[in-house]
Coordinates of C-alpha atoms and ligand atoms in Angstrom, one line a residue:
M1 CA -7.7 -44.6 -3.6
T2 CA -4.7 -46.6 -4.7
N3 CA -2.5 -48.3 -2.1
S4 CA 0.5 -46.1 -3.0
L5 CA -1.5 -42.9 -2.4
E6 CA -2.8 -44.3 0.9
K7 CA 0.8 -45.0 2.0
K8 CA 1.9 -41.5 1.0
L9 CA -0.9 -39.9 3.0
E10 CA -0.2 -42.1 6.0
A11 CA 3.4 -40.9 5.9
L12 CA 2.3 -37.3 6.4
S13 CA 1.6 -36.3 9.9
I14 CA -1.4 -34.0 10.7
S15 CA 1.0 -31.0 11.1
N16 CA 2.5 -31.8 7.7
L17 CA -1.0 -31.7 6.2
E18 CA -1.7 -28.4 7.9
D19 CA 1.5 -26.9 6.5
L20 CA 0.5 -28.2 3.0
F21 CA -2.8 -26.2 3.0
T22 CA -1.7 -23.1 5.0
E23 CA -1.0 -20.2 2.7
T24 CA 0.3 -17.0 4.3
Y25 CA -1.2 -13.7 3.3
S26 CA 2.1 -12.7 1.6
E27 CA 2.0 -15.9 -0.5
W28 CA -1.6 -15.3 -1.5
F29 CA -1.1 -11.6 -2.2
C30 CA 2.1 -12.0 -4.3
S31 CA 0.5 -14.8 -6.3
L32 CA -2.4 -12.5 -7.5
K33 CA -2.3 -11.5 -11.2
G34 CA -0.9 -8.0 -11.5
N35 CA 1.1 -8.2 -8.2
E36 CA 4.2 -9.7 -9.8
F37 CA 6.4 -6.7 -8.6
F38 CA 5.8 -7.6 -4.9
C39 CA 8.1 -9.7 -2.8
K40 CA 6.9 -11.8 0.1
I41 CA 7.3 -9.9 3.4
N42 CA 8.8 -11.9 6.1
P43 CA 6.0 -12.7 8.7
T44 CA 8.4 -11.6 11.5
Y45 CA 8.7 -8.2 9.9
L46 CA 5.0 -7.8 9.7
K47 CA 4.7 -8.4 13.5
N48 CA 6.7 -5.2 14.3
E49 CA 3.4 -3.4 14.8
E50 CA 5.0 -0.4 16.5
S51 CA 7.0 0.4 13.3
F52 CA 3.7 0.8 11.4
E53 CA 1.8 2.9 13.9
F54 CA 2.4 6.1 12.0
L55 CA 0.2 4.6 9.2
K56 CA -2.7 4.2 11.4
P57 CA -4.5 7.6 10.8
Q58 CA -4.8 6.6 7.1
F59 CA -7.0 3.6 7.9
K60 CA -10.5 3.0 9.2
F61 CA -9.7 -0.6 10.3
F62 CA -6.0 -0.5 10.8
D63 CA -5.8 -3.2 13.6
L64 CA -8.1 -5.5 11.7
A65 CA -6.2 -5.0 8.4
L66 CA -3.0 -5.8 10.2
E67 CA -4.5 -9.0 11.6
I68 CA -5.4 -10.1 8.1
I69 CA -1.9 -9.7 6.8
T70 CA -0.5 -11.5 9.8
N71 CA -2.9 -14.4 9.1
Q72 CA -5.4 -13.9 11.9
E73 CA -8.3 -13.1 9.6
N74 CA -10.6 -15.7 11.2
K75 CA -11.0 -13.4 14.2
V76 CA -11.5 -10.4 12.0
L77 CA -14.3 -11.2 9.6
E78 CA -16.8 -12.5 12.1
K79 CA -20.0 -10.6 12.8
R80 CA -19.3 -7.7 10.5
S81 CA -21.3 -6.3 7.6
N82 CA -20.2 -7.2 4.1
E83 CA -19.5 -3.6 3.4
D84 CA -17.1 -3.4 6.4
N85 CA -15.5 -6.6 5.4
E86 CA -14.9 -5.2 1.9
I87 CA -13.2 -2.1 3.4
I88 CA -11.1 -4.3 5.7
E89 CA -9.9 -6.5 2.8
K90 CA -9.1 -3.4 0.7
E91 CA -7.3 -1.7 3.6
S92 CA -5.3 -4.9 4.2
Q93 CA -4.0 -4.8 0.7
I94 CA -3.1 -1.1 1.0
L95 CA -1.4 -1.8 4.4
Y96 CA 0.6 -4.7 2.9
G97 CA 1.7 -2.4 0.0
L98 CA 2.8 0.4 2.3
I99 CA 4.7 -1.9 4.6
H100 CA 6.2 -3.5 1.5
S101 CA 7.8 -0.1 0.6
S102 CA 9.7 -0.1 3.8
Y103 CA 10.5 -3.8 3.9
I104 CA 12.3 -3.7 0.5
L105 CA 14.7 -1.2 2.0
T106 CA 15.9 -3.7 4.6
D107 CA 18.8 -6.0 3.7
E108 CA 16.5 -9.0 3.5
G109 CA 13.9 -7.2 1.4
M110 CA 16.6 -5.7 -0.9
E111 CA 18.0 -9.2 -1.5
K112 CA 14.5 -10.5 -2.5
M113 CA 14.0 -7.6 -4.9
K114 CA 17.5 -8.3 -6.4
E115 CA 16.4 -11.8 -7.2
K116 CA 13.2 -10.4 -8.9
F117 CA 15.3 -7.7 -10.7
L118 CA 17.7 -10.3 -12.1
N119 CA 14.8 -12.5 -13.0
G120 CA 13.3 -9.6 -15.1
D121 CA 10.1 -9.6 -13.0
F122 CA 9.9 -5.8 -13.3
G123 CA 10.2 -5.8 -17.0
E124 CA 12.7 -4.3 -19.5
C125 CA 13.5 -0.8 -20.6
P126 CA 11.5 0.2 -23.6
R127 CA 14.4 2.2 -25.0
L128 CA 15.8 0.3 -28.0
L129 CA 19.4 1.1 -27.3
C130 CA 19.2 -0.2 -23.7
K131 CA 18.9 -3.6 -25.3
N132 CA 16.3 -5.1 -23.0
S133 CA 18.0 -4.1 -19.8
V134 CA 16.0 -4.9 -16.7
V135 CA 14.3 -2.1 -14.8
L136 CA 13.3 -1.2 -11.2
P137 CA 9.9 0.0 -9.8
I138 CA 9.7 3.6 -8.6
E139 CA 7.3 6.3 -7.8
F140 CA 8.1 9.9 -7.0
Q141 CA 5.1 10.7 -4.8
N142 CA 4.5 8.6 -1.7
D143 CA 0.7 8.7 -2.0
I144 CA -1.5 5.9 -3.3
S145 CA -3.0 7.9 -6.2
Q146 CA -0.2 7.3 -8.6
C147 CA 0.7 4.2 -10.6
V148 CA 4.1 2.6 -10.4
K149 CA 6.8 3.7 -12.9
L150 CA 9.9 1.9 -14.2
Y151 CA 13.5 3.2 -13.7
C152 CA 16.2 2.0 -16.1
P153 CA 19.7 1.8 -14.4
I154 CA 21.4 2.1 -17.8
C155 CA 19.8 5.2 -19.4
K156 CA 18.6 6.5 -16.0
R157 CA 15.2 7.4 -17.4
V158 CA 11.8 6.7 -16.0
F159 CA 8.9 5.2 -18.0
Y160 CA 5.3 4.2 -17.5
P161 CA 4.8 0.5 -17.1
P162 CA 3.0 -1.8 -19.6
Y163 CA -0.8 -1.3 -19.5
K164 CA -1.4 -4.4 -17.3
Y165 CA 0.6 -2.7 -14.5
M166 CA -1.0 0.7 -14.7
K167 CA -3.2 -0.1 -11.7
M168 CA -0.3 -1.0 -9.5
I169 CA 0.3 1.7 -6.8
G170 CA 3.8 3.3 -7.0
A171 CA 3.9 4.1 -3.3
Y172 CA 4.2 0.4 -2.6
F173 CA 7.8 0.7 -3.9
G174 CA 8.6 4.4 -3.1
S175 CA 10.8 7.1 -4.5
Q176 CA 14.0 6.0 -2.8
F177 CA 14.1 2.3 -3.7
P178 CA 16.1 2.4 -7.0
H179 CA 18.6 4.9 -5.5
L180 CA 19.3 2.7 -2.4
F181 CA 19.2 -0.5 -4.5
L182 CA 21.9 0.8 -6.8
K183 CA 23.9 2.1 -3.9
K184 CA 23.9 -1.4 -2.5
Y185 CA 24.4 -3.1 -5.8
P186 CA 26.4 -0.6 -8.0
E187 CA 27.4 -3.4 -10.4
F188 CA 24.0 -3.2 -11.9
E189 CA 24.4 0.4 -12.9
K190 CA 28.0 0.3 -14.1
K191 CA 28.0 -3.0 -15.9
Q192 CA 27.3 -1.4 -19.3
E193 CA 27.5 2.0 -20.8
M194 CA 24.5 3.7 -22.3
E195 CA 24.7 3.4 -26.0
K196 CA 23.6 6.5 -27.9
Y197 CA 22.1 6.9 -31.3
Q198 CA 24.8 7.6 -34.0
P199 CA 23.4 9.2 -37.2
T200 CA 24.6 7.7 -40.4
M201 CA 24.0 8.4 -44.1
F202 CA 23.4 5.3 -46.2
G203 CA 25.3 3.2 -43.7
F204 CA 28.3 5.6 -43.4
D205 CA 29.3 7.7 -40.4
I206 CA 29.0 11.5 -41.0
H207 CA 32.2 13.4 -40.6
E208 CA 32.0 16.3 -38.1
E209 CA 33.1 18.8 -40.8
S210 CA 30.4 17.7 -43.2
E211 CA 27.5 20.0 -43.8
L212 CA 25.2 17.1 -43.1
Y213 CA 26.7 16.7 -39.6
Y214 CA 24.4 17.7 -36.8
K215 CA 25.7 18.1 -33.3
P216 CA 23.0 18.2 -30.6
Q217 CA 23.2 21.4 -28.6
K218 CA 24.1 21.1 -24.9
K219 CA 21.6 22.5 -22.4
S220 CA 22.9 25.8 -21.0
K221 CA 23.7 25.8 -17.3
K222 CA 21.9 28.2 -14.9
G223 CA 23.5 31.6 -14.9
D224 CA 25.0 31.2 -18.4
D225 CA 22.1 33.3 -19.8
K226 CA 23.0 36.9 -19.2
N227 CA 19.5 38.1 -19.9
Ligands
LIG1 ZN1 17.1 2.3 -20.5

C-alpha cells in the first residue's frame, strides 16, 4: 500500500467507511438493469408503514418485505428456507414498486421524476413527427400483470415500450401519473404543437380544390347518426 493511500484511509473515520459501503435498498434496486424508470424513494417515506397497510393482503410476507426495503434485511433472512427467502425477495421488489407508484405523486417524487423525464430516462416517442419528444411511463390497470406503457405529452398517444422494458410492471407508475405530472408541469405539454403529416405531390402542396386532395373525415359525434 502506498503512503498516499494509507494517509487517505487514515483520514476516513470508521463512520465514513461505513457510509462508503452502505447502499440503501432504493439505490440497489434503481441501479438494476431494466429498472431505469424508477426513482429512489426517500427512506423516510418508506417508514410510513401505516400508509401501506392496505397493500398487506396482497403479500405473504408483507412485514418482512417492508423490512428489506427499509434496510433491515439482516433480521429477515435468518433461519428461513431458500424458497421462503426467494418469495420475500420477490415480494420486496413488488412492494417497492407499488409504494413507488404513490411516492411519485408526492411533490418530492414528482420532482425526481421530472429530472428523469428531462434526462430522457423514459425514452422518446416513436412517432416520427413528435421529433424525439420525451415520454412518461403509464399503465391503465393498477394490477401487476401488465407491462408499462409510454405516454407522449405532444401527440397524447400511448405506446408499448422498447422490448427491454416489456417486463417492467406498469402498476409501479400507475394510470394517474402522466395526468398529474402535466397538471403540475403544464409547460411540458404546451411547449410545442403536434406536427401533422401534410401530403404533397412531388414536393408540392396539394390544393384543396384539386381532385388529388384528400381530406380525412372527422369522426361523427355520438347522436349524429340518426339510425
Ligand atoms: Zn408523440
